[in-house]
PDB file of C-alpha atoms in Angstrom:
ATOM      1  CA  MET I   1     120.774 124.763 141.641  1.00 63.00           C
ATOM      2  CA  SER I   2     120.957 127.941 139.576  1.00 85.00           C
ATOM      3  CA  ARG I   3     120.068 126.085 136.364  1.00 95.00           C
ATOM      4  CA  PRO I   4     116.371 125.721 135.556  1.00 97.00           C
ATOM      5  CA  VAL I   5     114.902 122.226 135.738  1.00 98.00           C
ATOM      6  CA  ALA I   6     112.645 120.586 133.153  1.00 98.00           C
ATOM      7  CA  LEU I   7     110.575 117.478 133.862  1.00 98.00           C
ATOM      8  CA  VAL I   8     109.870 115.618 130.619  1.00 98.00           C
ATOM      9  CA  THR I   9     107.663 112.530 130.591  1.00 98.00           C
ATOM     10  CA  GLY I  10     108.158 109.695 128.135  1.00 98.00           C
ATOM     11  CA  ALA I  11     111.687 110.862 127.318  1.00 98.00           C
ATOM     12  CA  ARG I  12     113.597 107.605 127.091  1.00 97.00           C
ATOM     13  CA  ARG I  13     113.518 107.927 123.302  1.00 96.00           C
ATOM     14  CA  GLY I  14     111.716 109.627 120.417  1.00 96.00           C
ATOM     15  CA  ILE I  15     110.239 113.103 120.697  1.00 98.00           C
ATOM     16  CA  GLY I  16     110.619 113.150 124.472  1.00 98.00           C
ATOM     17  CA  LEU I  17     114.347 112.443 124.321  1.00 98.00           C
ATOM     18  CA  ALA I  18     114.815 115.063 121.603  1.00 98.00           C
ATOM     19  CA  ILE I  19     113.100 117.596 123.862  1.00 98.00           C
ATOM     20  CA  ALA I  20     115.205 116.613 126.867  1.00 98.00           C
ATOM     21  CA  VAL I  21     118.435 116.995 124.870  1.00 98.00           C
ATOM     22  CA  ALA I  22     117.360 120.355 123.424  1.00 98.00           C
ATOM     23  CA  PHE I  23     116.524 121.664 126.886  1.00 98.00           C
ATOM     24  CA  ALA I  24     119.876 120.449 128.205  1.00 98.00           C
ATOM     25  CA  GLU I  25     121.592 122.321 125.373  1.00 98.00           C
ATOM     26  CA  GLY I  26     119.469 125.323 126.330  1.00 98.00           C
ATOM     27  CA  GLY I  27     120.762 125.377 129.898  1.00 97.00           C
ATOM     28  CA  TYR I  28     118.314 123.128 131.749  1.00 98.00           C
ATOM     29  CA  ASP I  29     118.928 120.170 134.016  1.00 98.00           C
ATOM     30  CA  ILE I  30     116.599 117.320 133.159  1.00 98.00           C
ATOM     31  CA  ALA I  31     114.342 114.959 135.068  1.00 98.00           C
ATOM     32  CA  PHE I  32     112.807 112.442 132.713  1.00 98.00           C
ATOM     33  CA  THR I  33     110.469 109.485 132.955  1.00 98.00           C
ATOM     34  CA  ASP I  34     109.453 106.409 131.061  1.00 98.00           C
ATOM     35  CA  ILE I  35     107.429 103.332 131.871  1.00 98.00           C
ATOM     36  CA  VAL I  36     110.380 101.173 130.744  1.00 97.00           C
ATOM     37  CA  ASP I  37     113.850 101.096 132.303  1.00 97.00           C
ATOM     38  CA  ASP I  38     116.356  99.506 129.920  1.00 97.00           C
ATOM     39  CA  GLU I  39     119.596 100.245 128.098  1.00 97.00           C
ATOM     40  CA  ALA I  40     117.881 103.081 126.217  1.00 97.00           C
ATOM     41  CA  VAL I  41     117.658 104.964 129.517  1.00 98.00           C
ATOM     42  CA  GLU I  42     121.449 104.876 129.843  1.00 98.00           C
ATOM     43  CA  ASP I  43     121.758 106.130 126.268  1.00 98.00           C
ATOM     44  CA  ALA I  44     119.335 108.957 127.070  1.00 98.00           C
ATOM     45  CA  GLU I  45     121.274 109.925 130.196  1.00 98.00           C
ATOM     46  CA  LEU I  46     124.473 109.999 128.174  1.00 98.00           C
ATOM     47  CA  ALA I  47     122.887 112.163 125.457  1.00 98.00           C
ATOM     48  CA  ILE I  48     121.537 114.622 128.023  1.00 98.00           C
ATOM     49  CA  GLY I  49     124.914 114.777 129.744  1.00 98.00           C
ATOM     50  CA  GLU I  50     126.737 115.376 126.470  1.00 98.00           C
ATOM     51  CA  ALA I  51     124.288 118.213 125.814  1.00 98.00           C
ATOM     52  CA  GLY I  52     125.394 119.877 129.055  1.00 98.00           C
ATOM     53  CA  GLY I  53     122.616 118.966 131.478  1.00 98.00           C
ATOM     54  CA  ALA I  54     122.338 116.816 134.551  1.00 98.00           C
ATOM     55  CA  ALA I  55     120.051 113.826 133.991  1.00 98.00           C
ATOM     56  CA  PHE I  56     117.776 112.194 136.560  1.00 98.00           C
ATOM     57  CA  PHE I  57     115.564 109.276 135.499  1.00 98.00           C
ATOM     58  CA  VAL I  58     112.442 107.984 137.236  1.00 98.00           C
ATOM     59  CA  GLN I  59     110.678 104.872 135.986  1.00 98.00           C
ATOM     60  CA  HIS I  60     107.051 105.932 136.038  1.00 98.00           C
ATOM     61  CA  ASP I  61     103.632 105.043 134.675  1.00 98.00           C
ATOM     62  CA  VAL I  62     101.752 108.297 134.126  1.00 98.00           C
ATOM     63  CA  ALA I  63      98.462 106.372 134.184  1.00 98.00           C
ATOM     64  CA  ASP I  64      99.046 105.567 137.868  1.00 98.00           C
ATOM     65  CA  LEU I  65      97.613 108.714 139.429  1.00 98.00           C
ATOM     66  CA  ALA I  66      98.612 107.651 142.945  1.00 98.00           C
ATOM     67  CA  SER I  67     102.263 107.779 141.885  1.00 98.00           C
ATOM     68  CA  HIS I  68     102.262 111.394 140.734  1.00 98.00           C
ATOM     69  CA  GLU I  69     103.121 112.973 144.061  1.00 98.00           C
ATOM     70  CA  GLY I  70     105.947 110.479 144.519  1.00 98.00           C
ATOM     71  CA  LEU I  71     107.384 111.392 141.124  1.00 98.00           C
ATOM     72  CA  ILE I  72     107.287 115.086 141.943  1.00 98.00           C
ATOM     73  CA  GLY I  73     108.833 114.407 145.342  1.00 98.00           C
ATOM     74  CA  SER I  74     111.696 112.518 143.726  1.00 98.00           C
ATOM     75  CA  VAL I  75     112.412 115.400 141.356  1.00 98.00           C
ATOM     76  CA  LEU I  76     112.334 117.884 144.220  1.00 97.00           C
ATOM     77  CA  GLU I  77     114.682 115.711 146.246  1.00 97.00           C
ATOM     78  CA  SER I  78     117.175 115.708 143.381  1.00 97.00           C
ATOM     79  CA  TYR I  79     116.802 119.247 142.050  1.00 97.00           C
ATOM     80  CA  GLY I  80     114.666 121.204 144.493  1.00 96.00           C
ATOM     81  CA  LYS I  81     112.305 122.618 141.870  1.00 96.00           C
ATOM     82  CA  ILE I  82     110.504 122.190 138.548  1.00 97.00           C
ATOM     83  CA  ASP I  83     110.629 125.198 136.237  1.00 97.00           C
ATOM     84  CA  CYS I  84     109.183 123.599 133.116  1.00 98.00           C
ATOM     85  CA  PHE I  85     106.950 120.568 132.728  1.00 98.00           C
ATOM     86  CA  VAL I  86     106.717 118.858 129.340  1.00 99.00           C
ATOM     87  CA  SER I  87     103.872 116.353 129.163  1.00 98.00           C
ATOM     88  CA  ASN I  88     104.975 114.057 126.361  1.00 98.00           C
ATOM     89  CA  ALA I  89     104.274 110.479 127.502  1.00 98.00           C
ATOM     90  CA  GLY I  90     101.654 108.767 125.398  1.00 97.00           C
ATOM     91  CA  ILE I  91     100.777 105.662 123.428  1.00 96.00           C
ATOM     92  CA  ALA I  92      99.385 104.983 119.982  1.00 94.00           C
ATOM     93  CA  SER I  93      96.178 103.076 119.407  1.00 95.00           C
ATOM     94  CA  PRO I  94      96.753  99.480 120.583  1.00 95.00           C
ATOM     95  CA  ALA I  95      95.020  98.263 117.418  1.00 95.00           C
ATOM     96  CA  ARG I  96      94.073 100.037 114.212  1.00 93.00           C
ATOM     97  CA  GLY I  97      90.875  98.966 112.520  1.00 96.00           C
ATOM     98  CA  ASP I  98      87.238  99.621 111.868  1.00 97.00           C
ATOM     99  CA  LEU I  99      85.816 102.262 114.203  1.00 96.00           C
ATOM    100  CA  LEU I 100      82.775 100.031 114.736  1.00 98.00           C
ATOM    101  CA  ASP I 101      85.051  97.351 116.200  1.00 97.00           C
ATOM    102  CA  LEU I 102      86.817  99.652 118.683  1.00 97.00           C
ATOM    103  CA  ASP I 103      87.594  97.721 121.868  1.00 98.00           C
ATOM    104  CA  PRO I 104      86.498  99.548 125.054  1.00 98.00           C
ATOM    105  CA  ALA I 105      89.531  98.167 126.886  1.00 98.00           C
ATOM    106  CA  HIS I 106      91.847  99.692 124.283  1.00 98.00           C
ATOM    107  CA  PHE I 107      89.969 102.988 124.514  1.00 98.00           C
ATOM    108  CA  ASP I 108      90.286 103.027 128.296  1.00 98.00           C
ATOM    109  CA  ARG I 109      94.038 102.337 128.153  1.00 98.00           C
ATOM    110  CA  VAL I 110      94.689 105.127 125.661  1.00 98.00           C
ATOM    111  CA  MET I 111      92.619 107.601 127.655  1.00 98.00           C
ATOM    112  CA  ALA I 112      94.279 106.588 130.937  1.00 98.00           C
ATOM    113  CA  ILE I 113      97.706 107.508 129.599  1.00 98.00           C
ATOM    114  CA  ASN I 114      97.204 110.151 126.937  1.00 98.00           C
ATOM    115  CA  LEU I 115      94.470 112.116 128.705  1.00 98.00           C
ATOM    116  CA  ARG I 116      93.867 111.212 132.335  1.00 98.00           C
ATOM    117  CA  GLY I 117      97.505 110.736 133.263  1.00 98.00           C
ATOM    118  CA  ALA I 118      98.649 113.871 131.463  1.00 98.00           C
ATOM    119  CA  MET I 119      95.848 115.954 132.958  1.00 98.00           C
ATOM    120  CA  PHE I 120      96.343 115.018 136.566  1.00 98.00           C
ATOM    121  CA  LEU I 121     100.138 115.051 136.511  1.00 98.00           C
ATOM    122  CA  SER I 122     100.042 118.573 135.076  1.00 98.00           C
ATOM    123  CA  GLN I 123      97.550 119.493 137.791  1.00 98.00           C
ATOM    124  CA  ALA I 124      99.984 118.296 140.450  1.00 98.00           C
ATOM    125  CA  VAL I 125     102.893 120.150 138.850  1.00 98.00           C
ATOM    126  CA  ALA I 126     100.823 123.341 138.568  1.00 98.00           C
ATOM    127  CA  ARG I 127     100.028 123.180 142.269  1.00 98.00           C
ATOM    128  CA  LEU I 128     103.736 122.854 143.011  1.00 97.00           C
ATOM    129  CA  MET I 129     104.587 125.814 140.780  1.00 97.00           C
ATOM    130  CA  LEU I 130     102.064 127.975 142.602  1.00 96.00           C
ATOM    131  CA  LYS I 131     103.582 127.017 145.950  1.00 94.00           C
ATOM    132  CA  ARG I 132     107.125 127.730 144.767  1.00 85.00           C
ATOM    133  CA  PRO I 133     107.150 130.885 142.650  1.00 80.00           C
ATOM    134  CA  ALA I 134     110.036 131.266 140.220  1.00 75.00           C
ATOM    135  CA  SER I 135     111.083 133.827 137.656  1.00 80.00           C
ATOM    136  CA  ARG I 136     110.164 131.489 134.788  1.00 92.00           C
ATOM    137  CA  ARG I 137     107.662 128.682 134.807  1.00 97.00           C
ATOM    138  CA  SER I 138     105.922 126.947 131.916  1.00 98.00           C
ATOM    139  CA  ILE I 139     103.876 123.871 131.054  1.00 98.00           C
ATOM    140  CA  LEU I 140     103.951 122.278 127.606  1.00 99.00           C
ATOM    141  CA  PHE I 141     101.863 119.441 126.206  1.00 98.00           C
ATOM    142  CA  VAL I 142     102.819 117.328 123.215  1.00 98.00           C
ATOM    143  CA  THR I 143      99.531 116.339 121.593  1.00 98.00           C
ATOM    144  CA  SER I 144      99.176 115.663 117.856  1.00 98.00           C
ATOM    145  CA  VAL I 145      97.610 116.966 114.660  1.00 98.00           C
ATOM    146  CA  SER I 146      95.164 114.154 115.466  1.00 98.00           C
ATOM    147  CA  ALA I 147      93.635 116.511 118.024  1.00 98.00           C
ATOM    148  CA  GLU I 148      91.911 118.045 114.991  1.00 97.00           C
ATOM    149  CA  MET I 149      92.442 115.655 112.061  1.00 97.00           C
ATOM    150  CA  ALA I 150      90.281 112.535 112.245  1.00 97.00           C
ATOM    151  CA  SER I 151      91.546 109.001 111.590  1.00 96.00           C
ATOM    152  CA  PRO I 152      88.647 106.558 112.020  1.00 97.00           C
ATOM    153  CA  GLU I 153      91.007 103.566 112.163  1.00 96.00           C
ATOM    154  CA  ARG I 154      92.520 104.964 115.381  1.00 96.00           C
ATOM    155  CA  ALA I 155      89.694 106.981 116.855  1.00 98.00           C
ATOM    156  CA  ASP I 156      90.717 106.275 120.447  1.00 98.00           C
ATOM    157  CA  TYR I 157      94.026 108.085 119.903  1.00 98.00           C
ATOM    158  CA  CYS I 158      92.333 111.026 118.176  1.00 98.00           C
ATOM    159  CA  VAL I 159      89.763 111.423 120.943  1.00 98.00           C
ATOM    160  CA  SER I 160      92.466 111.355 123.623  1.00 98.00           C
ATOM    161  CA  LYS I 161      94.427 114.135 121.925  1.00 98.00           C
ATOM    162  CA  ALA I 162      91.365 116.264 121.200  1.00 98.00           C
ATOM    163  CA  ALA I 163      90.310 116.036 124.835  1.00 98.00           C
ATOM    164  CA  LEU I 164      93.816 116.884 126.042  1.00 98.00           C
ATOM    165  CA  SER I 165      93.763 119.942 123.781  1.00 98.00           C
ATOM    166  CA  MET I 166      90.725 121.215 125.651  1.00 98.00           C
ATOM    167  CA  TRP I 167      92.506 120.608 128.964  1.00 98.00           C
ATOM    168  CA  VAL I 168      95.355 122.803 127.710  1.00 98.00           C
ATOM    169  CA  LYS I 169      92.949 125.664 127.091  1.00 98.00           C
ATOM    170  CA  ASN I 170      91.379 125.336 130.520  1.00 98.00           C
ATOM    171  CA  LEU I 171      94.719 125.088 132.296  1.00 99.00           C
ATOM    172  CA  ALA I 172      96.026 128.095 130.381  1.00 98.00           C
ATOM    173  CA  LEU I 173      93.036 130.137 131.548  1.00 98.00           C
ATOM    174  CA  ARG I 174      93.562 129.074 135.143  1.00 98.00           C
ATOM    175  CA  LEU I 175      97.294 129.823 135.172  1.00 98.00           C
ATOM    176  CA  ALA I 176      97.408 132.985 133.044  1.00 98.00           C
ATOM    177  CA  PRO I 177      96.918 135.266 136.071  1.00 97.00           C
ATOM    178  CA  GLU I 178      99.775 133.409 137.759  1.00 96.00           C
ATOM    179  CA  LYS I 179     102.148 134.164 134.866  1.00 96.00           C
ATOM    180  CA  ILE I 180     102.562 130.468 133.999  1.00 97.00           C
ATOM    181  CA  PRO I 181     102.154 130.012 130.232  1.00 98.00           C
ATOM    182  CA  VAL I 182     100.680 126.773 128.923  1.00 98.00           C
ATOM    183  CA  PHE I 183     101.192 125.601 125.342  1.00 98.00           C
ATOM    184  CA  GLU I 184     100.190 122.724 123.103  1.00 98.00           C
ATOM    185  CA  LEU I 185     102.551 121.355 120.458  1.00 98.00           C
ATOM    186  CA  ARG I 186     100.915 119.325 117.692  1.00 98.00           C
ATOM    187  CA  PRO I 187     103.422 117.133 115.846  1.00 98.00           C
ATOM    188  CA  GLY I 188     102.462 115.713 112.495  1.00 97.00           C
ATOM    189  CA  VAL I 189     104.132 112.714 110.866  1.00 95.00           C
ATOM    190  CA  ILE I 190     107.283 112.391 112.976  1.00 96.00           C
ATOM    191  CA  ARG I 191     109.940 109.720 112.528  1.00 93.00           C
ATOM    192  CA  THR I 192     109.818 107.802 115.842  1.00 88.00           C
ATOM    193  CA  ASP I 193     109.415 104.265 117.148  1.00 81.00           C
ATOM    194  CA  MET I 194     105.670 104.959 117.362  1.00 78.00           C
ATOM    195  CA  THR I 195     105.443 105.515 113.604  1.00 81.00           C
ATOM    196  CA  ALA I 196     107.960 102.810 112.656  1.00 79.00           C
ATOM    197  CA  ALA I 197     105.243 100.196 112.164  1.00 80.00           C
ATOM    198  CA  VAL I 198     103.554 102.333 109.501  1.00 82.00           C
ATOM    199  CA  ALA I 199     106.686 103.980 108.095  1.00 87.00           C
ATOM    200  CA  GLU I 200     106.310 102.451 104.649  1.00 89.00           C
ATOM    201  CA  LYS I 201     102.729 103.674 104.373  1.00 89.00           C
ATOM    202  CA  TYR I 202     103.593 107.204 105.469  1.00 90.00           C
ATOM    203  CA  GLN I 203     106.686 107.365 103.271  1.00 94.00           C
ATOM    204  CA  ALA I 204     104.534 106.667 100.232  1.00 95.00           C
ATOM    205  CA  ARG I 205     101.960 109.240 101.304  1.00 94.00           C
ATOM    206  CA  ILE I 206     104.622 111.877 101.945  1.00 95.00           C
ATOM    207  CA  GLU I 207     106.025 111.256  98.491  1.00 94.00           C
ATOM    208  CA  GLY I 208     102.475 111.622  97.190  1.00 95.00           C
ATOM    209  CA  GLY I 209     102.072 115.067  98.740  1.00 95.00           C
ATOM    210  CA  LEU I 210     100.542 114.390 102.167  1.00 95.00           C
ATOM    211  CA  VAL I 211     103.063 116.728 103.827  1.00 97.00           C
ATOM    212  CA  PRO I 212     103.533 119.921 101.802  1.00 96.00           C
ATOM    213  CA  ALA I 213     107.051 120.338 103.222  1.00 97.00           C
ATOM    214  CA  GLY I 214     107.897 117.057 101.488  1.00 97.00           C
ATOM    215  CA  ARG I 215     109.612 115.255 104.338  1.00 97.00           C
ATOM    216  CA  TRP I 216     109.188 113.414 107.607  1.00 96.00           C
ATOM    217  CA  GLY I 217     109.221 115.494 110.758  1.00 97.00           C
ATOM    218  CA  GLU I 218     112.022 114.780 113.215  1.00 97.00           C
ATOM    219  CA  GLY I 219     112.030 114.863 116.984  1.00 97.00           C
ATOM    220  CA  ALA I 220     114.421 117.819 116.805  1.00 97.00           C
ATOM    221  CA  ASP I 221     111.755 119.849 114.969  1.00 98.00           C
ATOM    222  CA  VAL I 222     109.402 119.502 117.926  1.00 98.00           C
ATOM    223  CA  ALA I 223     112.211 119.967 120.452  1.00 98.00           C
ATOM    224  CA  ARG I 224     113.315 123.320 119.048  1.00 98.00           C
ATOM    225  CA  MET I 225     109.747 124.566 119.214  1.00 98.00           C
ATOM    226  CA  ALA I 226     109.342 123.387 122.807  1.00 98.00           C
ATOM    227  CA  LEU I 227     112.514 125.133 123.948  1.00 98.00           C
ATOM    228  CA  ALA I 228     111.454 128.368 122.278  1.00 98.00           C
ATOM    229  CA  LEU I 229     108.034 128.288 123.947  1.00 98.00           C
ATOM    230  CA  ALA I 230     109.596 127.642 127.353  1.00 98.00           C
ATOM    231  CA  GLY I 231     111.973 130.563 126.887  1.00 96.00           C
ATOM    232  CA  GLY I 232     109.431 133.291 127.577  1.00 96.00           C
ATOM    233  CA  ALA I 233     109.280 135.095 124.237  1.00 97.00           C
ATOM    234  CA  PHE I 234     105.789 133.771 123.508  1.00 98.00           C
ATOM    235  CA  ASP I 235     104.189 133.948 126.959  1.00 97.00           C
ATOM    236  CA  PHE I 236     101.386 136.271 125.821  1.00 98.00           C
ATOM    237  CA  ALA I 237     100.282 133.515 123.430  1.00 98.00           C
ATOM    238  CA  THR I 238      99.506 131.179 126.332  1.00 98.00           C
ATOM    239  CA  GLY I 239      96.869 128.584 125.491  1.00 98.00           C
ATOM    240  CA  SER I 240      97.923 128.400 121.861  1.00 98.00           C
ATOM    241  CA  ALA I 241      98.192 125.163 119.904  1.00 98.00           C
ATOM    242  CA  ILE I 242     101.148 125.221 117.502  1.00 98.00           C
ATOM    243  CA  ALA I 243     101.387 122.728 114.672  1.00 98.00           C
ATOM    244  CA  CYS I 244     104.751 121.160 113.915  1.00 98.00           C
ATOM    245  CA  ASP I 245     103.770 119.256 110.790  1.00 98.00           C
ATOM    246  CA  GLY I 246     105.210 120.746 107.613  1.00 98.00           C
ATOM    247  CA  ALA I 247     101.782 122.281 106.805  1.00 98.00           C
ATOM    248  CA  LEU I 248     100.074 118.881 106.919  1.00 97.00           C
ATOM    249  CA  SER I 249      97.090 120.137 108.880  1.00 97.00           C
ATOM    250  CA  ILE I 250      96.312 123.213 106.780  1.00 97.00           C
ATOM    251  CA  PRO I 251      92.986 122.679 104.963  1.00 95.00           C
ATOM    252  CA  ARG I 252      93.441 122.826 101.206  1.00 92.00           C
ATOM    253  CA  LEU I 253      91.562 122.249  97.961  1.00 87.00           C
TER     254      LEU I 253
END
C-alpha cells in the first residue's frame, strides 16, 4: 500500500500498455482497463509484473458513464487509492472519407468515448482525489496532435481531441488550487494497432519528410513523457499540452 497507484484506461496494448509498463518501472502499481478482455490482457499483466508493479485489470467501456463509479470502486477495493489517472482510452474514426459524408452515428460514437467518457471519468476521479488527499496526485490525458492539426477525412476524431483539450484546460484551472496538476500529451504518428491500417501511407510520408525527426513515434516515447509529468517536476506547468511527435506539429514554411 506504500506504492503509488496509477489507473490507466485503454492499456491492454499500444500507448496505454507502454504507459502502464513505464509507471510500473517507475514504482507504481497499476490498475488498467480495456473494453476487450482477451489473451492480450494476460500479456499486459505479465509485462506490468515483469516491470515491477502489481497489475489489476477491469474490463470497462469508458463510454458507459453509469459504470464509472463501479470502476473506481473496484480499484479502491484492490488498492485503496488512485494517485495518478491516465485517460488514454480512445478510438479512431470508424470510417475515413469525405467530410461531407460524415455519418452522425460515427460522430456520436467517437465523441462518446474520446470526449464524453474521458471527461466524466476524470471528473469522478478528481472528486475521489479531493476526498482522499495524498502527497502526490496527477491527471494526464492522451489526446493527439489532431487536437490542433486538421484532417478532413477524419474530422470526428479531430473534433473529439480538440474538445478534450479544452476540458484539460478547464480541469487544470479547477484543480490547480488543490495541488493536482493536469496535463495533456499529444502523440503524433505513433506505431500502434490504431495506425496499422494506414502504416504504409504514413511510412511513405515519414520518408518524405512529414516528421522532421525522421521516424515513427513509439509508445515508449509517450510513456516516458507521462511518467515524467506524473513525477512532480513539472507541476507548475499544469494545464500544458505537450507534443510528442518528432516536431510534426511545428508550423513551417
